[in-house]
Short mmCIF file of C-alpha atoms and ligand atoms in Angstrom, two decimals:
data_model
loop_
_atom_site.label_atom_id
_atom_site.label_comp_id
_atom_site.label_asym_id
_atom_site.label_seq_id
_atom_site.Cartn_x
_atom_site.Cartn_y
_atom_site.Cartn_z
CA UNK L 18 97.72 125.13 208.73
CA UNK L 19 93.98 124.46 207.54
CA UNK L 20 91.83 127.93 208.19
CA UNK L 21 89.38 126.61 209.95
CA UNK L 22 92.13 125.05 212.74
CA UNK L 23 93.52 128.29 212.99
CA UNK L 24 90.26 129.90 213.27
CA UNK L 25 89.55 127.81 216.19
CA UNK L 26 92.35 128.19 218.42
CA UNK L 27 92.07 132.57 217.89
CA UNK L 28 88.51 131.64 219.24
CA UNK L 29 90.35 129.35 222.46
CA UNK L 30 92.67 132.37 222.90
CA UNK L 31 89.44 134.72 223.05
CA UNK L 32 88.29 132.54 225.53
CA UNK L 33 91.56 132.44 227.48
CA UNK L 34 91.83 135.98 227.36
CA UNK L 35 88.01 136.86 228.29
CA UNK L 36 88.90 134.08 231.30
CA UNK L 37 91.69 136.06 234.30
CA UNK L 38 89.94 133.55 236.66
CA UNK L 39 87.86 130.77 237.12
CA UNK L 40 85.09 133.12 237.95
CA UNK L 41 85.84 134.51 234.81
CA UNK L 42 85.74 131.62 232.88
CA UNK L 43 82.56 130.63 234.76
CA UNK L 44 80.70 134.20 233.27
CA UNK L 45 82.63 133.05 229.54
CA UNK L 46 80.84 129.39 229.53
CA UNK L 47 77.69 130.77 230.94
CA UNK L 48 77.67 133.44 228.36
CA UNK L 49 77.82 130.99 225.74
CA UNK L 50 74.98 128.67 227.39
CA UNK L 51 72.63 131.13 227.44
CA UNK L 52 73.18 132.40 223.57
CA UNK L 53 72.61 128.76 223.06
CA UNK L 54 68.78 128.80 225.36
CA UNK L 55 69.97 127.30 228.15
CA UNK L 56 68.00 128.15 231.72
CA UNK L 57 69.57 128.60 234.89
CA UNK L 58 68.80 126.04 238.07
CA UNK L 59 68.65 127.47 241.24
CA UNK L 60 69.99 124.88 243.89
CA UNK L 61 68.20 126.54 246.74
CA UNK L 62 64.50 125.70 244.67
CA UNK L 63 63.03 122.17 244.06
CA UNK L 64 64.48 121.28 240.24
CA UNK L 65 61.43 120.58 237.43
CA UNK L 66 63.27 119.42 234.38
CA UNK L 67 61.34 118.97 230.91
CA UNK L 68 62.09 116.14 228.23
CA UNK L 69 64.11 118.03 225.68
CA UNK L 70 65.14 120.81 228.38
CA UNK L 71 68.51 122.32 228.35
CA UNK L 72 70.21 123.47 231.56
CA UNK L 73 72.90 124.51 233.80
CA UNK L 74 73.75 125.31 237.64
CA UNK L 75 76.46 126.95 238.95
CA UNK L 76 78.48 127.08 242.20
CA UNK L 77 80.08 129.40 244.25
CA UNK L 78 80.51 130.85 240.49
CA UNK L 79 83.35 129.13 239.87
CA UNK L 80 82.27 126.03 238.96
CA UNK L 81 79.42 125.40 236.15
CA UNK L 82 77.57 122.39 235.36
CA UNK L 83 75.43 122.18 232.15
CA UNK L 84 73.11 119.59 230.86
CA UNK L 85 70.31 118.17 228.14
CA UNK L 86 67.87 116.60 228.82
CA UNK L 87 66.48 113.71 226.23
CA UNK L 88 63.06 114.00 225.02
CA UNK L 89 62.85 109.80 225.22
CA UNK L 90 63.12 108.35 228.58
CA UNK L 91 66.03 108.26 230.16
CA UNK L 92 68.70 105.89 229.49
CA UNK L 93 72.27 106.89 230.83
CA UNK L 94 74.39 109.73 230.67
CA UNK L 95 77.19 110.74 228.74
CA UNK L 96 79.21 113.53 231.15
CA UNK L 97 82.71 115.17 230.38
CA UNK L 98 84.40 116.88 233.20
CA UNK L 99 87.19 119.47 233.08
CA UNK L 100 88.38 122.45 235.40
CA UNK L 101 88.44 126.47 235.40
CA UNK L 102 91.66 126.98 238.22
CA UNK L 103 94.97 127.42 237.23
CA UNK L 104 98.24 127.95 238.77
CA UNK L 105 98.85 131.65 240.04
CA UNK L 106 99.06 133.98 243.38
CA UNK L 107 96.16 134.88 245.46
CA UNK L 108 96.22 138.29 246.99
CA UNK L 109 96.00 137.75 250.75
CA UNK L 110 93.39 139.95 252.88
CA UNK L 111 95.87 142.77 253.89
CA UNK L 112 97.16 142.86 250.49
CA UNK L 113 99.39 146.33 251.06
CA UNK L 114 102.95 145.83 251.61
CA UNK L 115 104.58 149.25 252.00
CA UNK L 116 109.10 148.91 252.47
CA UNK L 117 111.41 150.70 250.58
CA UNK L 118 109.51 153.64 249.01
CA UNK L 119 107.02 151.05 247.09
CA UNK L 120 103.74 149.29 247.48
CA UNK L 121 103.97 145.54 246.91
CA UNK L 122 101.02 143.26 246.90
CA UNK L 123 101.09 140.39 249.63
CA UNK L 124 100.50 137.26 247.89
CA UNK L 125 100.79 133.57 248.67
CA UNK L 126 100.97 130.25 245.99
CA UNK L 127 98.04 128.70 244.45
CA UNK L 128 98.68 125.79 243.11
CA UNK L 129 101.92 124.66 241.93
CA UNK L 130 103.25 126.82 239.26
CA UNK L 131 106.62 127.45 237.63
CA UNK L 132 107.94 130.38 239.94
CA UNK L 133 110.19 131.96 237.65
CA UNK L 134 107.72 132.07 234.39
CA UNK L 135 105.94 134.83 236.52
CA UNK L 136 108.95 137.24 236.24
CA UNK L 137 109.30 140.38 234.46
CA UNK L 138 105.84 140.23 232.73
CA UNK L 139 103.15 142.59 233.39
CA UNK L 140 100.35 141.62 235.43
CA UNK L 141 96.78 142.00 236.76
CA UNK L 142 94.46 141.54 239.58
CA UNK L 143 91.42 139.83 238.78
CA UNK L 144 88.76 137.42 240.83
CA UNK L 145 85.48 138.14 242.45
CA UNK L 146 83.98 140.70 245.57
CA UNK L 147 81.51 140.67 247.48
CA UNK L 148 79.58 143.53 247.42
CA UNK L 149 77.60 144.35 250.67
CA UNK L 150 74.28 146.35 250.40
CA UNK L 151 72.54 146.47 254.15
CA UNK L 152 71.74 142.64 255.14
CA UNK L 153 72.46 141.65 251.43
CA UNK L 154 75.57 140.06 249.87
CA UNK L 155 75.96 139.56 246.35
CA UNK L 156 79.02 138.08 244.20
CA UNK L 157 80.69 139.72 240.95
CA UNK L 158 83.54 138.75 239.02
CA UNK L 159 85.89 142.02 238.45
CA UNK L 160 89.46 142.33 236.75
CA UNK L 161 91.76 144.97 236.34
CA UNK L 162 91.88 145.08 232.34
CA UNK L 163 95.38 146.55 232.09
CA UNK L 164 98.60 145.87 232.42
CA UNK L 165 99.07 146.80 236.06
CA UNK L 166 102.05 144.84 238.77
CA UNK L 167 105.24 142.97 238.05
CA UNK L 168 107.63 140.97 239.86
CA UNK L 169 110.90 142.03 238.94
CA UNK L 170 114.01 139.83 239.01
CA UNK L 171 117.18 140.87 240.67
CA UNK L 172 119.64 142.37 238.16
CA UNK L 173 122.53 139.60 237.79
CA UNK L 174 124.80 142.13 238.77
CA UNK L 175 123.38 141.46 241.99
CA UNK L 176 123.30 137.80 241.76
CA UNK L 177 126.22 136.35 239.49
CA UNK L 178 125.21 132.60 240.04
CA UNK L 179 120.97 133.29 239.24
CA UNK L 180 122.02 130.80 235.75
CA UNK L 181 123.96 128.41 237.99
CA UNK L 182 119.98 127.52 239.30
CA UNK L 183 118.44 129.32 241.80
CA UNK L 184 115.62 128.64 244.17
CA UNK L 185 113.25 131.57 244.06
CA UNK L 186 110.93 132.48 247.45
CA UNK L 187 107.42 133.04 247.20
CA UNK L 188 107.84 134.78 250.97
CA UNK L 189 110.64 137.21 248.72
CA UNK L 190 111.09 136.84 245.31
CA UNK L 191 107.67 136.68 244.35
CA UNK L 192 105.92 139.75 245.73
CA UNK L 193 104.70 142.06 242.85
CA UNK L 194 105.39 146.00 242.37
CA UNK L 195 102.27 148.01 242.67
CA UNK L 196 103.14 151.42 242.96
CA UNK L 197 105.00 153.68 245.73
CA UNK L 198 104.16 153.95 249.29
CA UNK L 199 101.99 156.48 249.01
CA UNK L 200 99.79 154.69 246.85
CA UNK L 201 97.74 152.70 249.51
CA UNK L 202 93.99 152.54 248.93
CA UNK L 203 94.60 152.79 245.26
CA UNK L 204 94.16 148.84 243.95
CA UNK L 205 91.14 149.23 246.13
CA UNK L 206 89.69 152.03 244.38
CA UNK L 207 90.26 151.16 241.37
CA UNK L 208 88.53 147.42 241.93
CA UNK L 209 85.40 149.67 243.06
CA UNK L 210 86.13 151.75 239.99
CA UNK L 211 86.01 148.59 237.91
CA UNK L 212 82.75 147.71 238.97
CA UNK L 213 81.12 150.91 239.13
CA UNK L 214 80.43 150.92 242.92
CA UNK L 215 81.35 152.53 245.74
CA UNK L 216 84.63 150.96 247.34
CA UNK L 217 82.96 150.58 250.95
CA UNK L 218 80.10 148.19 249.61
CA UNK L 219 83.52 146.03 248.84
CA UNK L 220 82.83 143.12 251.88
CA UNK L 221 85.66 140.78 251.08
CA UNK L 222 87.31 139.65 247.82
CA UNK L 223 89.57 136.29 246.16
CA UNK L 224 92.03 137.78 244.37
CA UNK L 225 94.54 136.67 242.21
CA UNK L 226 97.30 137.68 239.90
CA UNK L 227 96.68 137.24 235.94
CA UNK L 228 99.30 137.21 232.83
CA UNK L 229 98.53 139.81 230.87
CA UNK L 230 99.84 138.26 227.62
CA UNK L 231 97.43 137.45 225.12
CA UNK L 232 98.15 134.22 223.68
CA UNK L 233 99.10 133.74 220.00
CA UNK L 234 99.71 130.88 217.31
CA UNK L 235 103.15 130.06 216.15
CA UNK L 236 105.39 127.69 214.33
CA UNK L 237 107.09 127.23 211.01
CA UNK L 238 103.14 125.61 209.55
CA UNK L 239 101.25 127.62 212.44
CA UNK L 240 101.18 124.51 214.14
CA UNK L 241 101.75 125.39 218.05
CA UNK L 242 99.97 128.09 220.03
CA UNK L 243 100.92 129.89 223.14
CA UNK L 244 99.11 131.17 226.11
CA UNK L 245 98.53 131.51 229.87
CA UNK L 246 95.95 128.98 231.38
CA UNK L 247 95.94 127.10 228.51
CA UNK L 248 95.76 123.97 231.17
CA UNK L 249 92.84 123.41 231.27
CA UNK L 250 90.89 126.37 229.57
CA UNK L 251 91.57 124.31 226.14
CA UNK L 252 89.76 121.26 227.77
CA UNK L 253 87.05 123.38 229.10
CA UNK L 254 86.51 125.27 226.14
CA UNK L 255 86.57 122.33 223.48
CA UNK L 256 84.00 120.00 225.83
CA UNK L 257 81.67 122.99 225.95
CA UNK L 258 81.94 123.52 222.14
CA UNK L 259 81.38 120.31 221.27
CA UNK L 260 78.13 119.54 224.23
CA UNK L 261 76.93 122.53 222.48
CA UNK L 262 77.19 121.45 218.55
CA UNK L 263 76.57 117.30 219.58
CA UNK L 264 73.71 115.41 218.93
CA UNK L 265 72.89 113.42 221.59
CA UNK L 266 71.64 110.03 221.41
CA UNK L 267 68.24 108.75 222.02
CA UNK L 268 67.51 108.46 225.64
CA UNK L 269 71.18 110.07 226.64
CA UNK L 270 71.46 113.23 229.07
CA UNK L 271 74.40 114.99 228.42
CA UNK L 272 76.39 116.61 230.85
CA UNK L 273 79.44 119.34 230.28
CA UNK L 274 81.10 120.40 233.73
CA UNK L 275 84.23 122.16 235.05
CA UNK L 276 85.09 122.35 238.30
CA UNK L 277 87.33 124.69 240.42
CA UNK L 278 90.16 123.92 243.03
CA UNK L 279 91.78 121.19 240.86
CA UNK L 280 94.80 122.88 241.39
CA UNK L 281 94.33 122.61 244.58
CA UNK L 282 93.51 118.82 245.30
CA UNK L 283 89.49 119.78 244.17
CA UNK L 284 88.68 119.43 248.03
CA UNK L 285 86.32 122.28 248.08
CA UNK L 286 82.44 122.83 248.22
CA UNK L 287 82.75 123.61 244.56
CA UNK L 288 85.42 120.94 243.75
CA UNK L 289 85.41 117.58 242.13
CA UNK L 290 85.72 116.08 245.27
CA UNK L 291 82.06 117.24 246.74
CA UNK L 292 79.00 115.91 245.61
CA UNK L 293 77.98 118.34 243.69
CA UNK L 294 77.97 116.10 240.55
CA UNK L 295 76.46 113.32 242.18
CA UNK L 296 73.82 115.77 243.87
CA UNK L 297 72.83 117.06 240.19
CA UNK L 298 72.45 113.68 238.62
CA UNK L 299 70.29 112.88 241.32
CA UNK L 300 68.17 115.66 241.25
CA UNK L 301 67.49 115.55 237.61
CA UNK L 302 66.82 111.83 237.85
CA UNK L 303 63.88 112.44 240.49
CA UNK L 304 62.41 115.23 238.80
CA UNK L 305 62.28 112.58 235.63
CA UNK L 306 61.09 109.95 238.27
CA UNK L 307 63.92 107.88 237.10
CA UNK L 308 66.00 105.75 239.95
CA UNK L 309 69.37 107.21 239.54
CA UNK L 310 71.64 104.43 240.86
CA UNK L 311 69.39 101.77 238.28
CA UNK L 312 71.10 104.53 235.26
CA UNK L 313 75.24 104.66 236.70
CA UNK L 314 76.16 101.62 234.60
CA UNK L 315 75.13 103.23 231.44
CA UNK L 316 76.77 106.11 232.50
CA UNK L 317 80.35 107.08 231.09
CA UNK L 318 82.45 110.20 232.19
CA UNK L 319 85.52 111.73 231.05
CA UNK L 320 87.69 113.60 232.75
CA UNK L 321 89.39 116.11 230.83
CA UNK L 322 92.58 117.60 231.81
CA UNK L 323 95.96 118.23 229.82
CA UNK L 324 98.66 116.04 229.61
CA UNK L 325 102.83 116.15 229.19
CA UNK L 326 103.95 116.23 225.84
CA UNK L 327 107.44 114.84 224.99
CA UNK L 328 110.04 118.08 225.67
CA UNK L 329 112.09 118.52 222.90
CA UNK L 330 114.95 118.81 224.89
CA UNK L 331 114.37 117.06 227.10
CA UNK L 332 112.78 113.88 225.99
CA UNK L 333 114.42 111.43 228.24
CA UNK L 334 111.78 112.45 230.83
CA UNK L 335 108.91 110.60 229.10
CA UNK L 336 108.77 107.11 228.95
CA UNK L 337 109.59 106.10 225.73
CA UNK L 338 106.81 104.28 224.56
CA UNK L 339 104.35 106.84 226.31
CA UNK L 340 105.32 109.76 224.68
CA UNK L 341 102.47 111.85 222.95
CA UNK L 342 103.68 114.45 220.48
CA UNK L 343 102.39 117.84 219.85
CA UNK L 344 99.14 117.64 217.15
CA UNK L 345 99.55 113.60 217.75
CA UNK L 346 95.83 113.51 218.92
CA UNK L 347 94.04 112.94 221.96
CA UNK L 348 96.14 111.35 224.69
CA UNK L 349 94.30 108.82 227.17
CA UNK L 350 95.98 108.56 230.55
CA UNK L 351 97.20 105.88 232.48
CA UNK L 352 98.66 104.85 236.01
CA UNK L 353 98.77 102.13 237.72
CA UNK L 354 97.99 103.47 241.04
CA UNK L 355 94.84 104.92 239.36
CA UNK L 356 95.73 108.62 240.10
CA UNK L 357 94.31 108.42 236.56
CA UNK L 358 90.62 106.49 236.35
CA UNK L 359 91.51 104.95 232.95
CA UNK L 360 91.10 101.24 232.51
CA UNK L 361 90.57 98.63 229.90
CA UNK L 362 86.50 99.16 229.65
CA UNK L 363 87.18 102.97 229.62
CA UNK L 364 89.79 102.53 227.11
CA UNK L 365 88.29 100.80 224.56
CA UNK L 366 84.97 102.83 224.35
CA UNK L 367 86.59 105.72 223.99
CA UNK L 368 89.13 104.51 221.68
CA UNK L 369 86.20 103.66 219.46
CA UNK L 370 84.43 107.05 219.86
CA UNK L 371 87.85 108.65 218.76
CA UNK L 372 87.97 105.78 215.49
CA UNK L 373 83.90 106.89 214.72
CA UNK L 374 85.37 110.39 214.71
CA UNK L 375 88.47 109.47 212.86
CA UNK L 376 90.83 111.35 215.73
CA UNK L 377 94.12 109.51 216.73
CA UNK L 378 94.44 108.92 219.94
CA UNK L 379 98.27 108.79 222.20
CA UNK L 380 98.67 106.66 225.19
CA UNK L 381 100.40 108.50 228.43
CA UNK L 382 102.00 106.73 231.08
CA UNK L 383 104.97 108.50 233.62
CA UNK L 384 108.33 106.97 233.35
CA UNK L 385 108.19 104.12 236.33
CA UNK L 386 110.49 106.11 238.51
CA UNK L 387 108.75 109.46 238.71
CA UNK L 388 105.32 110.26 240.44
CA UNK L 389 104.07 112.80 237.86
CA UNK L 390 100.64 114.65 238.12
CA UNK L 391 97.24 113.63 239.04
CA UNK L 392 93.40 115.42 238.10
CA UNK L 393 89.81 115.24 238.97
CA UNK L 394 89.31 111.86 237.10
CA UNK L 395 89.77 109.61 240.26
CA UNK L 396 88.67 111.61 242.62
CA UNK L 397 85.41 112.67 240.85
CA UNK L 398 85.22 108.78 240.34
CA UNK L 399 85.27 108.03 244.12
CA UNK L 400 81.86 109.85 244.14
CA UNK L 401 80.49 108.47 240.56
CA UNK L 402 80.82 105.40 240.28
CA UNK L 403 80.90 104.86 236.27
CA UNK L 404 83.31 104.11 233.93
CA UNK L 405 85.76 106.66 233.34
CA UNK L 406 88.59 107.40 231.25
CA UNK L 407 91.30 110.37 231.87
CA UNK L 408 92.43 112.05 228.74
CA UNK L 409 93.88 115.51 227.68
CA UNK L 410 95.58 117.39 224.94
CA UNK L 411 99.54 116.82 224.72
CA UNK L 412 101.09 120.65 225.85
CA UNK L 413 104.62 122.07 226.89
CA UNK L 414 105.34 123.81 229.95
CA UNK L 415 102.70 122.77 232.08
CA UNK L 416 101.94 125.42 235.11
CA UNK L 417 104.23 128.15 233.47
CA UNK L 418 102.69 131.19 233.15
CA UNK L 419 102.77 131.20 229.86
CA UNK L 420 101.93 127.06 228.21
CA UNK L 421 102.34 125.81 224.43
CA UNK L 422 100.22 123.59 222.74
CA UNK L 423 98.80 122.17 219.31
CA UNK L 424 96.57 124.19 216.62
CA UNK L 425 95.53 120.62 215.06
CA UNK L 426 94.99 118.85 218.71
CA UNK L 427 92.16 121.54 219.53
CA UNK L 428 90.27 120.16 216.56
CA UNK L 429 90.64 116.85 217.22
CA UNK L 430 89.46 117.36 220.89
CA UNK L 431 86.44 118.92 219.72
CA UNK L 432 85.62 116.64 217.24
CA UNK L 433 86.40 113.50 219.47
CA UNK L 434 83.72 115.52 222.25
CA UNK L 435 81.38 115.98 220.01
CA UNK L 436 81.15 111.93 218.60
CA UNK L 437 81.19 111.42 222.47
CA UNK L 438 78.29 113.37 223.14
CA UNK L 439 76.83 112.21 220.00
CA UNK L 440 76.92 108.87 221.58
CA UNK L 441 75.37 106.54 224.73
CA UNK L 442 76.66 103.37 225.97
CA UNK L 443 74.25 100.75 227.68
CA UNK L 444 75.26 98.06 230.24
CA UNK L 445 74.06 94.89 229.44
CA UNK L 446 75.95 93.37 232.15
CA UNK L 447 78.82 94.23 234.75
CA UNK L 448 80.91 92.90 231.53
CA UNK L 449 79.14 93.84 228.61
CA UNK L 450 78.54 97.26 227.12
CA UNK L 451 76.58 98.30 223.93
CA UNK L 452 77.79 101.84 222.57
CA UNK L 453 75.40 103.33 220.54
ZN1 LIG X 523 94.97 120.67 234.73
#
């Protein structure tokens, strides 16, 4: 595999790594925004945004929304939208669980992960507190940074059948080993030790178990990589990369976002289903004295999300002719019942971005007799009304702990980002478009 592939998935799996949480990931994209001179918004002030000004707002820090400004007037907006959540087990309030001699953690199900991929492995806690100082509250990301709980399987001894398929119990099965019994207080202390604070200024706190494992490349040609969250921190990282390397077109306002709770059905205050989007693009266009609704038909947004590759052992659970393949390029998404926003206009805009960039692009569709996922596309959609298309990268083991996915398709994502960024398209008409 090329160097320079390879040298851009170790810098995904940096990300991954630096990234526990969406909160996490939030600090990781805002880290690189601001090497790059971009200013913060505050969305409590009145926003003033300069021609040529680059910016971003965030929200309950776990979502982050980034844009530039053109120095021409503006035209229409080119926006890609991804998500920082993943799969995994929140620590409930009371999180001390003291039976048998040992302290477990109580935990419950975010999202809908792959129970048993959480086994055996050693974990962390990681997520945000609120730290309480008088009348003030203030919000900071923390993590554990070692290898710290496990949930530990039941010997087979004790279970004969366990390979005869076995349904595990997040109420049961699930609950993590911290310690003994006597060790209550200690996770506590050692989040307040984290931060450097004292643990009473510790108000409240969201929580969640991380996989320690830090991802790696593999494969015969170093063609496949490996790591937690990789769904969707690949889509978030690569649109980010390649907002920050594109050059946009005259008159077009880019826009980079990634929202949390998509895991969750994104119905949140900082989910694709608020308006938190639409709010922004509003804002920006009155500050630029620009009506916003007169600029949606110029305005194209992706959605961003993985998508299924064909199992290799499995491949009778693709539809045939809807199969992507590992490294096989960017896959648009389809579905009839438009739990994907792709349609023909979307499709053949981006298809020609992707041709401009010389990326191939995959077609997904679910077999006709199984439901299959859904992401932020549509629902985002329902409160943007522009053209949209759903795409992804083609991965294994979606919502395991640990995913698998392509060296070469990381490449090709960025590249086919950064000719989108790098380009505008202007309505003529309700049926004709101009991409520029
Ligand atoms: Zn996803």
């Amino acid at each position: 595999m090329h160097k320079g592939y390879l040298d851009e998935a170790e810098s995904l799996l940096s990300f991954i790594s630096a990234s526990p949480t969406q909160f996490h990931a939030v600090d990781c994209m805002e880290a690189l925004l601001l090497e790059d001179g971009f200013t913060e918004l505050s969305l409590s002030e009145p926003f003033s945004v300069s021609p040529g000004g680059k910016y971003y707002v965030t929200k309950n820090r776990s979502s982050i929304l980034a844009f530039r400004v053109p120095t021409e007037p503006l035209r229409g907006c080119m926006i890609c939208a991804a998500h920082t959540d993943s799969p995994t087990f929140r620590l409930k309030p009371d999180f001390e669980l003291k039976s048998s001699g040992y302290l477990r953690l109580s935990t419950e199900r975010y999202g809908g992960m792959i129970l048993s991929s959480w086994l055996d492995r050693p974990l962390s806690v990681a997520g945000r507190v609120m730290l309480r100082d008088g009348e003030q509250f203030t919000s900071r990301s923390v993590s554990i940074d070692r290898d710290l709980v496990i949930i530990p399987n039941v010997a087979i001894h004790f279970n004969r059948k366990i390979n005869e398929g076995y349904a595990y119990n997040p109420a049961t099965d699930m609950l993590p080993l911290a310690g003994m019994a006597e060790d209550g207080g200690m996770l506590r202390a050692q989040l307040a030790e984290a931060l450097g604070v004292d643990v009473d200024s510790i108000a409240a706190a969201d929580l969640s178990l991380y996989d320690r494992s830090r991802g790696s490349i593999l494969g015969l040609n170093r063609e496949f990589f490996t790591s937690p969250r990789i769904d969707n921190l690949e889509c978030s990282y690569a649109s980010l990369r390649a907002f920050l390397d594109a050059e946009p077109a005259d008159g077009i306002m880019t826009v980079c976002a990634s929202f949390d709770n998509e895991e969750v059905g994104s119905m949140t205050k900082q989910g694709a289903d608020s308006p938190i989007l639409f709010d922004l693009l509003l804002r920006i266009a009155d500050s630029l004295g620009r009506d916003l609704s007169e600029l949606l038909p110029s305005t194209f947004l992706v959605s961003a999300d993985n998508a299924h590759a064909i199992h290799p052992n499995h491949p009778e659970l693709s539809d045939a002719a809807h199969a992507p393949i590992i490294n096989g390029g960017v896959v648009i998404k389809h579905n009839a019942s438009q739990r994907y926003a792709t349609d023909a206009t979307s499709e053949a805009i981006f298809s020609e971005i992707c041709r401009r960039a010389s990326v191939p692009i995959q077609h997904f569709a679910n077999r006709s007799d199984m439901p299959g996922g859904s992401t932020l596309g549509s629902i985002a959609n329902s409160h943007l009304p522009v053209n949209t298309v759903d795409i992804g990268l083609a991965q294994l083991a979606m919502h395991s702990a640990c995913e698998t996915a392509g060296v070469l398709d990381l490449t090709y994502m960025i590249s086919a980002m950064r000719a989108f960024f790098s380009s505008g398209i202007l309505a003529k008409s309700d049926r004709e478009w101009h991409l520029i």
